[in-house]
Coordinates of C-alpha atoms in Angstrom, one line a residue:
X240 CA -40.9 223.2 46.6
X241 CA -37.6 221.3 47.9
X242 CA -39.4 218.3 47.1
X243 CA -40.7 219.3 44.0
X244 CA -37.0 220.7 43.1
X245 CA -35.4 217.3 44.2
X246 CA -37.8 214.9 42.1
X247 CA -36.8 217.1 39.1
X248 CA -33.0 216.6 39.7
X249 CA -32.5 213.3 40.3
X250 CA -35.5 212.2 37.1
X251 CA -33.6 214.8 34.9
X252 CA -29.8 213.4 36.2
X253 CA -30.9 209.7 35.5
X254 CA -32.1 210.7 32.4
X255 CA -29.0 211.8 31.4
X256 CA -26.3 208.9 33.1
X257 CA -28.8 206.7 31.0
X258 CA -28.2 208.0 27.8
X259 CA -24.5 208.6 28.6
X260 CA -24.6 205.0 29.2
X261 CA -26.0 204.0 25.8
X262 CA -24.0 206.5 23.9
X263 CA -20.3 206.3 25.8
X264 CA -18.8 203.8 23.4
X265 CA -20.1 204.7 20.4
X266 CA -17.9 206.4 17.3
X267 CA -18.7 210.1 16.6
X268 CA -15.1 210.8 14.9
X269 CA -17.3 210.3 11.4
X270 CA -19.9 212.8 9.7
X271 CA -22.3 209.7 9.3
X272 CA -21.7 208.6 13.3
X273 CA -22.3 212.5 14.4
X274 CA -25.0 213.9 12.0
X275 CA -26.8 210.1 11.3
X276 CA -26.3 207.8 15.1
X277 CA -23.9 205.4 12.5
X278 CA -27.2 204.6 10.5
X279 CA -28.1 202.5 13.3
X280 CA -31.6 203.3 15.0
X281 CA -33.9 201.2 15.3
X282 CA -37.5 201.6 15.1
X283 CA -38.7 202.4 18.3
X284 CA -36.2 205.0 19.2
X285 CA -37.0 206.5 15.6
X286 CA -40.8 206.8 16.3
X287 CA -40.1 207.9 20.1
X288 CA -37.5 210.2 19.2
X289 CA -39.9 211.6 16.3
X290 CA -43.1 211.9 18.7
X291 CA -40.5 214.2 21.5
X292 CA -39.3 216.3 18.5
X293 CA -42.7 217.7 17.8
X294 CA -44.7 217.3 20.7
X295 CA -42.3 219.9 22.5
X296 CA -44.1 222.9 24.7
X297 CA -44.9 224.7 22.2
X298 CA -47.5 222.2 21.2
X299 CA -48.5 221.4 25.9
X300 CA -48.6 225.1 26.4
X301 CA -49.8 226.5 23.0
X302 CA -51.7 224.4 21.6
X303 CA -53.8 223.7 25.3
X304 CA -54.1 227.7 25.8
X305 CA -56.1 227.9 22.2
X306 CA -58.4 225.2 23.8
X307 CA -58.8 227.2 26.9
X308 CA -59.5 229.9 25.2
X309 CA -61.3 229.0 22.2
X310 CA -62.8 225.6 21.0
X311 CA -61.6 221.9 19.9
X312 CA -60.9 223.3 16.5
X313 CA -57.3 223.4 16.8
X314 CA -57.2 219.7 16.6
X315 CA -56.5 220.3 13.0
X316 CA -52.7 221.2 13.5
X317 CA -52.6 217.7 15.5
X318 CA -54.4 214.4 14.2
X319 CA -54.6 214.9 10.3
X320 CA -50.1 214.5 10.5
X321 CA -51.0 211.0 10.3
X322 CA -51.7 211.1 6.6
X323 CA -48.6 212.6 5.6
X324 CA -46.4 210.1 8.4
X325 CA -48.1 207.4 5.7
X326 CA -46.7 209.1 2.9
X327 CA -43.6 209.3 4.8
X328 CA -43.0 205.5 5.3
X329 CA -44.7 204.4 2.3
X330 CA -43.3 206.8 -0.7
X331 CA -40.6 209.2 0.4
X332 CA -38.5 207.6 3.0
X333 CA -37.7 204.7 0.4
X334 CA -36.5 206.9 -2.0
X335 CA -34.0 209.0 0.7
X336 CA -32.7 205.9 2.1
X337 CA -32.2 204.2 -2.0
X338 CA -30.7 207.8 -2.7
X339 CA -27.9 208.2 0.4
X340 CA -29.3 211.7 2.0
X341 CA -27.9 213.1 4.5
X342 CA -30.0 216.3 4.2
X343 CA -33.3 216.9 2.4
X344 CA -32.0 220.1 0.2
X345 CA -29.7 217.3 -1.6
X346 CA -33.1 215.9 -2.8
X347 CA -34.0 219.5 -3.7
X348 CA -30.7 219.1 -5.6
X349 CA -30.9 215.7 -7.1
X350 CA -34.5 217.1 -8.6
X351 CA -33.1 220.7 -9.6
X352 CA -30.1 221.9 -9.2
X353 CA -27.3 223.2 -6.6
X354 CA -28.7 226.6 -6.5
X355 CA -31.9 225.3 -5.4
X356 CA -30.1 223.0 -2.8
X357 CA -28.6 226.7 -1.7
X358 CA -31.8 228.3 -0.9
X359 CA -33.7 225.7 0.5
X360 CA -31.4 225.5 3.1
X361 CA -31.2 228.5 3.9
X362 CA -34.9 228.2 4.0
X363 CA -34.5 225.5 6.5
X364 CA -32.2 227.3 8.6
X365 CA -34.7 230.4 9.0
X366 CA -37.4 228.4 10.3
X367 CA -35.0 226.3 12.4
X368 CA -32.9 229.8 14.3
X369 CA -35.8 231.9 14.0
X370 CA -38.9 230.0 14.5
X371 CA -39.3 226.8 15.7
X372 CA -35.6 226.7 18.3
X373 CA -36.4 230.1 19.9
X374 CA -40.3 228.9 20.5
X375 CA -39.7 225.8 22.1
X376 CA -37.0 227.9 24.7
X377 CA -39.7 230.8 25.5
X378 CA -42.7 227.7 26.1
X379 CA -40.0 226.2 28.4
X380 CA -39.2 229.5 30.3
X381 CA -43.0 229.9 30.6
X382 CA -43.0 226.5 32.3
X383 CA -40.6 226.3 34.7
X384 CA -41.6 230.2 35.5
X385 CA -44.6 229.3 36.4
X386 CA -44.6 225.7 38.0
X387 CA -41.3 227.0 40.0
X388 CA -42.4 230.2 40.3
X389 CA -39.7 231.8 40.0
X390 CA -40.7 235.2 40.1
X391 CA -41.1 235.3 43.3
X392 CA -38.5 232.8 44.9
X393 CA -36.2 235.1 43.7
X394 CA -38.1 238.5 43.4
X395 CA -37.7 239.2 39.4
X396 CA -40.0 240.6 37.1
X397 CA -42.0 238.2 34.3
X398 CA -38.9 239.3 31.7
X399 CA -36.1 239.2 33.9
X400 CA -37.4 235.3 35.3
X401 CA -38.0 234.2 31.2
X402 CA -34.2 235.8 30.2
X403 CA -32.8 233.7 32.9
X404 CA -34.3 230.5 32.3
X405 CA -34.3 230.8 28.8
X406 CA -30.6 230.8 29.1
X407 CA -30.5 228.2 31.2
X408 CA -32.2 225.9 28.8
X409 CA -30.4 226.8 26.6
X410 CA -26.8 226.1 27.7
X411 CA -28.0 222.4 28.9
X412 CA -30.0 222.1 25.6
X413 CA -26.8 222.7 23.7
X414 CA -24.5 220.2 25.9
X415 CA -26.5 217.7 24.8
X416 CA -26.6 218.0 21.0
X417 CA -23.3 220.1 20.6
X418 CA -21.1 216.8 22.6
X419 CA -23.1 214.0 21.9
X420 CA -25.0 214.4 18.2
X421 CA -27.9 212.3 16.6
X422 CA -27.3 209.3 18.7
X423 CA -27.1 211.0 21.9
X424 CA -30.6 213.0 21.1
X425 CA -32.5 210.4 20.1
X426 CA -31.4 208.0 23.0
X427 CA -32.5 211.1 25.4
X428 CA -35.5 211.3 23.2
X429 CA -37.1 207.3 24.0
X430 CA -36.7 208.0 27.6
X431 CA -38.3 211.4 27.9
X432 CA -40.6 210.3 25.8
X433 CA -42.2 207.3 28.0
X434 CA -41.3 209.8 31.2
X435 CA -43.7 212.9 28.8
X436 CA -46.7 210.6 28.3
X437 CA -46.8 209.3 31.6
X438 CA -46.8 212.7 33.1
X439 CA -48.9 214.8 30.2
X440 CA -51.6 211.7 31.0
X441 CA -51.8 212.3 34.7
X442 CA -52.0 216.3 34.0
X443 CA -56.0 215.6 32.9
X444 CA -56.3 212.7 35.4
X445 CA -55.6 214.7 38.7
X446 CA -57.6 218.1 37.2
X447 CA -60.4 215.8 36.5
X448 CA -60.2 214.2 40.1
X449 CA -59.7 218.5 41.2
X450 CA -62.7 219.2 39.7
X451 CA -65.3 216.7 40.3
X452 CA -64.0 217.0 44.1
X453 CA -62.3 213.5 44.6
X454 CA -64.3 211.8 41.6
X455 CA -63.0 211.5 38.3
X456 CA -66.8 210.3 37.1
X457 CA -68.0 213.7 38.6
X458 CA -65.5 216.0 36.3
X459 CA -66.4 214.3 33.3
X460 CA -70.0 214.9 34.0
X461 CA -69.0 219.1 34.6
X462 CA -67.1 219.3 32.0
X463 CA -69.9 217.8 29.6
X464 CA -72.8 218.9 30.5
X465 CA -71.6 222.6 31.3
X466 CA -69.8 225.4 28.4
X467 CA -70.4 222.1 25.5
X468 CA -69.4 224.6 22.8
X469 CA -65.8 223.9 23.6
X470 CA -66.2 220.4 22.7
X471 CA -66.5 221.8 19.1
X472 CA -63.7 220.3 16.9
X473 CA -65.2 222.0 13.5
X474 CA -63.9 225.2 13.8
X475 CA -66.0 228.3 12.0
X476 CA -65.1 231.4 10.2
X477 CA -65.2 233.4 14.0
X478 CA -63.0 230.6 15.3
X479 CA -58.8 230.7 15.4
X480 CA -59.0 227.0 13.2
X481 CA -61.8 227.1 10.7
X482 CA -62.3 223.9 9.3
X483 CA -61.8 224.6 5.8
X484 CA -58.1 225.3 6.0
X485 CA -57.0 221.7 7.1
X486 CA -57.6 221.7 3.2
X487 CA -56.6 225.4 2.1
X488 CA -53.1 225.4 4.3
X489 CA -52.9 223.5 6.9
X490 CA -52.4 220.0 5.3
X491 CA -49.8 221.7 3.0
X492 CA -47.7 222.5 6.6
X493 CA -48.6 219.1 7.9
X494 CA -46.5 217.9 4.6
X495 CA -43.9 219.7 4.9
X496 CA -43.7 219.1 8.6
X497 CA -43.8 215.8 8.6
X498 CA -42.2 214.9 5.0
X499 CA -39.4 216.9 4.6
X500 CA -38.4 219.0 7.8
X501 CA -34.7 217.4 8.3
X502 CA -34.8 217.3 11.6
X503 CA -38.0 214.9 11.7
X504 CA -36.8 212.9 8.6
X505 CA -33.1 213.0 9.9
X506 CA -34.2 210.7 12.3
X507 CA -35.1 208.3 9.9
X508 CA -32.5 208.6 7.6
X509 CA -30.5 207.5 10.3
X510 CA -32.7 203.9 10.2
X511 CA -30.4 200.9 10.6
X512 CA -32.7 200.0 7.5
X513 CA -36.0 200.3 5.7
X514 CA -38.0 198.1 7.9
X515 CA -37.0 199.9 10.7
X516 CA -37.2 203.4 9.4
X517 CA -41.4 202.8 8.2
X518 CA -41.4 201.4 11.7
X519 CA -40.7 203.9 13.8
X520 CA -43.1 206.3 11.9
X521 CA -45.8 204.7 12.2
X522 CA -44.8 204.1 15.7
X523 CA -45.3 207.6 16.0
X524 CA -48.3 208.2 13.8
X525 CA -50.6 205.5 16.1
X526 CA -49.1 208.1 18.8
X527 CA -50.4 211.5 17.5
X528 CA -54.0 209.7 17.2
X529 CA -54.1 209.8 20.7
X530 CA -52.3 214.0 21.0
X531 CA -56.4 215.3 22.0
X532 CA -56.2 214.0 25.7
X533 CA -52.7 215.3 25.8
X534 CA -53.0 218.5 24.0
X535 CA -56.7 219.4 24.1
X536 CA -58.2 218.1 27.0
X537 CA -55.9 220.1 29.5
X538 CA -56.8 223.0 28.1
X539 CA -60.7 222.2 28.3
X540 CA -59.9 221.7 32.1
X541 CA -58.0 225.0 32.9
X542 CA -60.9 226.9 31.7
X543 CA -63.6 224.9 34.3
X544 CA -60.9 225.0 36.6
X545 CA -58.6 228.8 36.5
X546 CA -62.2 230.5 35.3
X547 CA -61.7 232.2 31.6
X548 CA -59.6 235.7 31.9
X549 CA -56.0 234.4 32.3
X550 CA -53.4 236.9 30.5
X551 CA -51.2 235.7 29.2
X552 CA -53.2 232.5 28.2
X553 CA -50.0 230.7 27.5
X554 CA -49.7 230.1 31.3
X555 CA -53.3 228.2 31.7
X556 CA -51.5 224.8 31.5
X557 CA -48.6 225.7 33.9
X558 CA -51.0 227.3 36.4
X559 CA -53.2 224.5 35.9
X560 CA -50.6 221.4 36.6
X561 CA -48.9 223.7 39.4
X562 CA -52.9 223.5 40.9
X563 CA -53.7 220.5 40.3
X564 CA -50.5 217.8 40.5
X565 CA -49.2 216.0 43.8
X566 CA -46.1 218.0 45.2
X567 CA -44.5 215.0 45.1
X568 CA -45.2 214.5 41.0
X569 CA -44.8 218.1 40.0
X570 CA -40.9 217.6 39.7
X571 CA -41.5 214.5 38.2
X572 CA -43.9 216.6 35.4
X573 CA -41.5 219.3 35.2
X574 CA -38.8 216.8 34.4
X575 CA -40.8 215.4 31.7
X576 CA -41.2 219.2 30.2
X577 CA -37.9 219.9 29.9
X578 CA -37.1 216.3 28.2
X579 CA -39.5 217.8 26.0
X580 CA -38.0 221.0 25.8
X581 CA -34.5 220.0 24.9
X582 CA -36.1 217.4 22.6
X583 CA -37.0 219.8 20.0
X584 CA -34.0 222.3 21.3
X585 CA -31.3 219.7 20.4
X586 CA -33.0 218.0 17.4
X587 CA -33.5 221.4 15.5
X588 CA -30.1 222.4 16.4
X589 CA -28.0 219.1 15.7
X590 CA -30.5 219.1 11.9
X591 CA -29.7 223.1 11.6
X592 CA -25.9 222.3 12.5
X593 CA -26.4 219.3 9.9
X594 CA -27.5 221.8 7.0
X595 CA -25.4 224.0 7.4
X596 CA -22.0 222.2 7.4
X597 CA -23.4 219.3 4.4
X598 CA -25.0 221.4 2.4
X599 CA -23.9 225.8 2.5
X600 CA -20.7 225.2 3.8
X601 CA -19.1 223.8 0.6
X602 CA -20.5 226.6 -1.2
X603 CA -19.0 229.5 1.6
X604 CA -15.6 227.7 1.6
X605 CA -13.5 225.6 -0.7
X606 CA -11.2 224.0 2.0
X607 CA -11.4 220.2 2.2
X608 CA -12.2 219.3 5.6
X609 CA -11.8 215.5 6.9
X610 CA -14.5 214.2 9.1
X611 CA -12.9 215.1 12.3
X612 CA -12.4 218.4 11.4
X613 CA -15.7 219.0 10.0
X614 CA -16.9 217.5 13.3
X615 CA -15.1 220.2 15.1
X616 CA -16.5 223.0 12.7
X617 CA -20.3 221.8 13.1
X618 CA -20.1 222.0 17.3
X619 CA -18.7 226.1 16.6
X620 CA -21.5 226.4 14.5
X621 CA -23.5 224.7 17.1
X622 CA -22.4 226.6 19.5
X623 CA -23.3 230.5 17.6
X624 CA -26.7 229.0 16.4
X625 CA -27.4 228.8 19.7
X626 CA -26.8 231.4 21.4
X627 CA -28.3 233.4 18.7
X628 CA -31.9 231.4 19.4
X629 CA -31.4 232.3 23.0
X630 CA -31.4 236.2 22.5
X631 CA -34.5 235.4 20.3
X632 CA -36.6 233.6 22.0
X633 CA -37.3 236.0 24.8
X634 CA -38.6 238.7 22.6
X635 CA -41.5 236.0 21.4
X636 CA -43.3 237.5 25.5
X637 CA -44.3 240.6 23.1
X638 CA -46.3 238.9 20.7
X639 CA -50.4 237.8 21.2
X640 CA -53.1 235.3 20.3
X641 CA -50.6 233.2 21.7
X642 CA -47.3 230.9 21.1
X643 CA -48.8 228.0 18.8
X644 CA -51.1 230.5 16.6
X645 CA -48.0 232.9 16.1
X646 CA -45.1 230.2 15.4
X647 CA -47.6 229.1 12.8
X648 CA -48.4 232.1 10.9
X649 CA -44.5 233.1 10.5
X650 CA -43.6 229.2 9.6
X651 CA -46.4 229.6 7.1
X652 CA -43.5 232.2 5.2
X653 CA -40.8 229.1 5.5
X654 CA -42.9 226.1 5.1
X655 CA -45.1 226.4 2.0
X656 CA -42.5 227.8 -0.4
X657 CA -40.7 224.3 0.6
X658 CA -43.7 222.0 0.2
X659 CA -44.4 223.9 -2.8
X660 CA -41.1 223.3 -4.7
X661 CA -41.5 220.0 -3.4
X662 CA -44.6 219.5 -5.4
X663 CA -43.3 220.6 -8.0
X664 CA -40.6 217.9 -8.2
X665 CA -42.7 214.9 -7.5
X666 CA -45.5 215.6 -9.8
X667 CA -44.2 218.1 -12.6
X668 CA -40.3 218.2 -12.8
X669 CA -39.5 214.5 -13.1
X670 CA -41.9 212.8 -15.0
X671 CA -41.6 215.1 -17.9
X672 CA -38.1 215.8 -18.2
X673 CA -36.8 212.9 -16.8
X674 CA -36.7 211.0 -20.0
X675 CA -34.6 214.3 -21.2
X676 CA -32.0 213.8 -18.1
X677 CA -32.0 210.5 -16.5
X678 CA -30.8 207.2 -17.0
X679 CA -33.0 205.7 -20.3
X680 CA -32.0 201.7 -19.1
X681 CA -31.3 202.0 -15.1
X682 CA -30.9 198.5 -14.3
X683 CA -31.4 198.1 -10.3
X684 CA -30.1 195.7 -8.0
X685 CA -33.5 194.6 -7.2
X686 CA -33.7 192.7 -9.9
X687 CA -31.6 189.6 -7.6
X688 CA -35.0 189.1 -6.4
X689 CA -36.4 187.8 -9.3
X690 CA -33.0 185.1 -9.9
X691 CA -33.9 181.6 -8.4
X692 CA -30.0 181.1 -8.1
X693 CA -29.5 183.9 -5.7
X694 CA -31.8 183.5 -3.5
X695 CA -30.7 180.5 -1.0
X696 CA -27.3 182.2 -1.0
X697 CA -25.8 185.0 1.5
X698 CA -24.9 188.3 0.2
X699 CA -21.9 189.7 1.1
X700 CA -19.7 193.0 0.0
X701 CA -15.8 193.9 0.6
X702 CA -15.2 195.5 4.1
X703 CA -12.7 197.9 1.9
X704 CA -16.0 198.9 -0.1
X705 CA -18.7 201.7 1.9
X706 CA -22.2 199.6 1.3
X707 CA -25.1 201.9 0.7
X708 CA -27.6 201.3 2.8
X709 CA -30.6 201.4 -0.5
X710 CA -28.5 198.3 -1.8
X711 CA -30.4 196.6 0.9
X712 CA -33.3 197.9 0.5
X713 CA -33.6 197.0 -3.0
X714 CA -31.8 193.4 -2.9
X715 CA -34.3 192.5 0.2
X716 CA -31.3 190.9 2.1
X717 CA -28.8 191.5 4.8
X718 CA -25.1 192.2 3.3
X719 CA -22.8 191.3 5.8
X720 CA -19.0 192.6 5.4
X721 CA -16.2 190.3 4.7
X722 CA -12.0 190.6 4.7
X723 CA -11.6 189.1 1.0
X724 CA -7.8 188.7 2.0
X725 CA -8.7 186.1 4.9
X726 CA -8.7 182.5 3.1
X727 CA -10.3 180.8 5.9
X728 CA -13.7 183.3 6.0
X729 CA -14.2 183.3 2.8
X730 CA -14.0 179.2 2.9
X731 CA -16.5 179.6 5.8
X732 CA -19.0 181.8 3.5
X733 CA -19.1 179.2 0.7
X734 CA -21.1 180.0 -1.7
X735 CA -22.1 183.3 -1.6
X736 CA -22.9 186.1 -3.5
X737 CA -20.5 189.5 -3.7
X738 CA -22.2 192.5 -4.0
X739 CA -19.3 195.0 -4.8
X740 CA -17.9 198.1 -7.0
X741 CA -15.0 196.9 -8.6
X742 CA -14.9 193.2 -10.1
X743 CA -14.5 190.6 -8.1
X744 CA -11.3 189.8 -9.7
X745 CA -9.5 192.3 -8.8
X746 CA -10.6 192.5 -4.8
X747 CA -9.3 188.7 -3.9
X748 CA -5.9 187.8 -3.9
X749 CA -4.6 185.2 -7.0
X750 CA -3.0 183.1 -4.4
X751 CA -7.3 182.8 -3.2
X752 CA -8.9 183.1 -5.8
X753 CA -7.4 180.0 -8.2
X754 CA -9.7 177.8 -5.3
X755 CA -12.4 179.6 -6.7
X756 CA -15.0 179.8 -9.0
X757 CA -16.3 183.3 -9.8
X758 CA -19.9 183.8 -11.9
X759 CA -20.2 187.0 -12.7
X760 CA -24.2 187.2 -12.6
X761 CA -24.5 191.6 -14.0
X762 CA -24.0 194.5 -13.6
X763 CA -26.4 197.1 -12.2
X764 CA -26.5 200.6 -12.9
X765 CA -28.4 202.8 -10.0
X766 CA -27.5 205.7 -11.3
X767 CA -30.3 208.3 -11.8
X768 CA -28.2 210.1 -15.2
X769 CA -27.1 209.0 -18.0
X770 CA -23.5 208.2 -18.2
X771 CA -21.6 211.4 -20.0
X772 CA -23.9 213.6 -18.2
X773 CA -22.2 215.6 -15.1
X774 CA -23.6 213.8 -12.0
X775 CA -23.2 210.6 -13.3
X776 CA -21.1 208.6 -10.2
X777 CA -19.7 205.4 -10.6
X778 CA -19.9 204.2 -6.9
X779 CA -23.4 203.6 -7.8
X780 CA -22.4 200.9 -10.3
X781 CA -23.0 197.1 -8.4
X782 CA -21.4 194.2 -9.7
X783 CA -22.4 191.0 -8.3
X784 CA -20.5 187.8 -8.7
X785 CA -21.0 184.1 -7.5
X786 CA -18.2 183.0 -5.7
X787 CA -18.1 179.3 -4.9
X788 CA -15.9 176.5 -4.6
X789 CA -14.5 175.1 -8.0
X790 CA -16.3 171.7 -8.6
X791 CA -14.2 168.4 -8.8
X792 CA -14.7 166.5 -12.3

């Protein structure tokens, strides 16, 4: 036991230390830095973070428990997720980035109105605080309890062990999320994802060795020749997941979770550019195709090794780990599980605080807050939310049919209305009423791609103006920042294209401009709404100007 605890503490401390090194110099004093990691996440960080946010103990314990009790039909909750992920990468992410959203409810306000945004924010908070985060804490507590035998060591009842472990996990997770922001969560996710994948893949390997008395091939022979009905992935009407439900409900849940779920999409919104966000999504999709090895096979092996009749069935996976994993590796694996627990807890807690502060707070309080004040407020809100979830988590032990199916059933009350409204917005509202409320003659900056005169020139914007990330995507160019009051910096870059909100004549001082030739190309209006509409915003108007030296006659 000492070896297990020691290896767990060493691996956990190492992850925390590396995460601190990677984020210690980050600016968390701005809302963009705290909530969106300064929009600087790379593809690999986004992919790993998305995987670990979704792959928590809820799935490792819950899905394997269903496979232990029934068959592989529960695979319908994992593998088909690649479809909505491709939809997110190719269709929705460009829209999200182009409009500069911080939260998904902003999307609904853009499509409908402010009231709809507030309703969606409320639904997200209910989903996170009453379902997702308590489930992560509870399933994590089960894993710790069974692998470390906390009931025996400390002489506790099962309920007491669960309550104390939930509190401990919640406190550690809250520290990560509250004081580190999204960047700390995403960086630790990347490290933990690698550890978790290695640890989770070792479980079926050692289980096959145990079942086959030291031979993996013998273990495979046993599970493929006895109780072969457990391999069936096409669920019947008597199974926990009948196959027609993929088309009548499960796919709807998948589209909610992977395309409109704030905790998942927020990683993509923090991408440094569109390509990085899309790469991260496709990395996550590729990994999700391999999930049956991690989420279903151990459940089948639990049935063969532990026998049937476990109660509750959610203990099957941690009991398997405790039985087949070498003592030296148990600490490593529990550290991986701990990382998965923290990832889900941190990610959803950070997203809940983001939604509250960005969507609900402006309607509740009219007080104008600076970025620093908003971040302090977000930390207080996160603390309250963490306490609420730690109270709800232990109550899940009184459920039946396994924690995974319980949470999916309750989640349907929240996520299906969100997907329904999303479908209405995309399929019906915009095509038919868009022409009445939107800009009748929008001019996108993407037209610069077709101008041969602009193609060889570098693009810059004034460092005194905020560059919207959708401009980078639409122009298909890197747009650097420049101090337009620095003559040497301007001369060094000549000739170049200036993207600005204000006319170039107002940004470049007269003393410098007399040596330059400013050629105005066009004014691009990316407003969705027509002039005169209450949502029309001058920030979406971009001037494109060629800045070059005056040619000698």
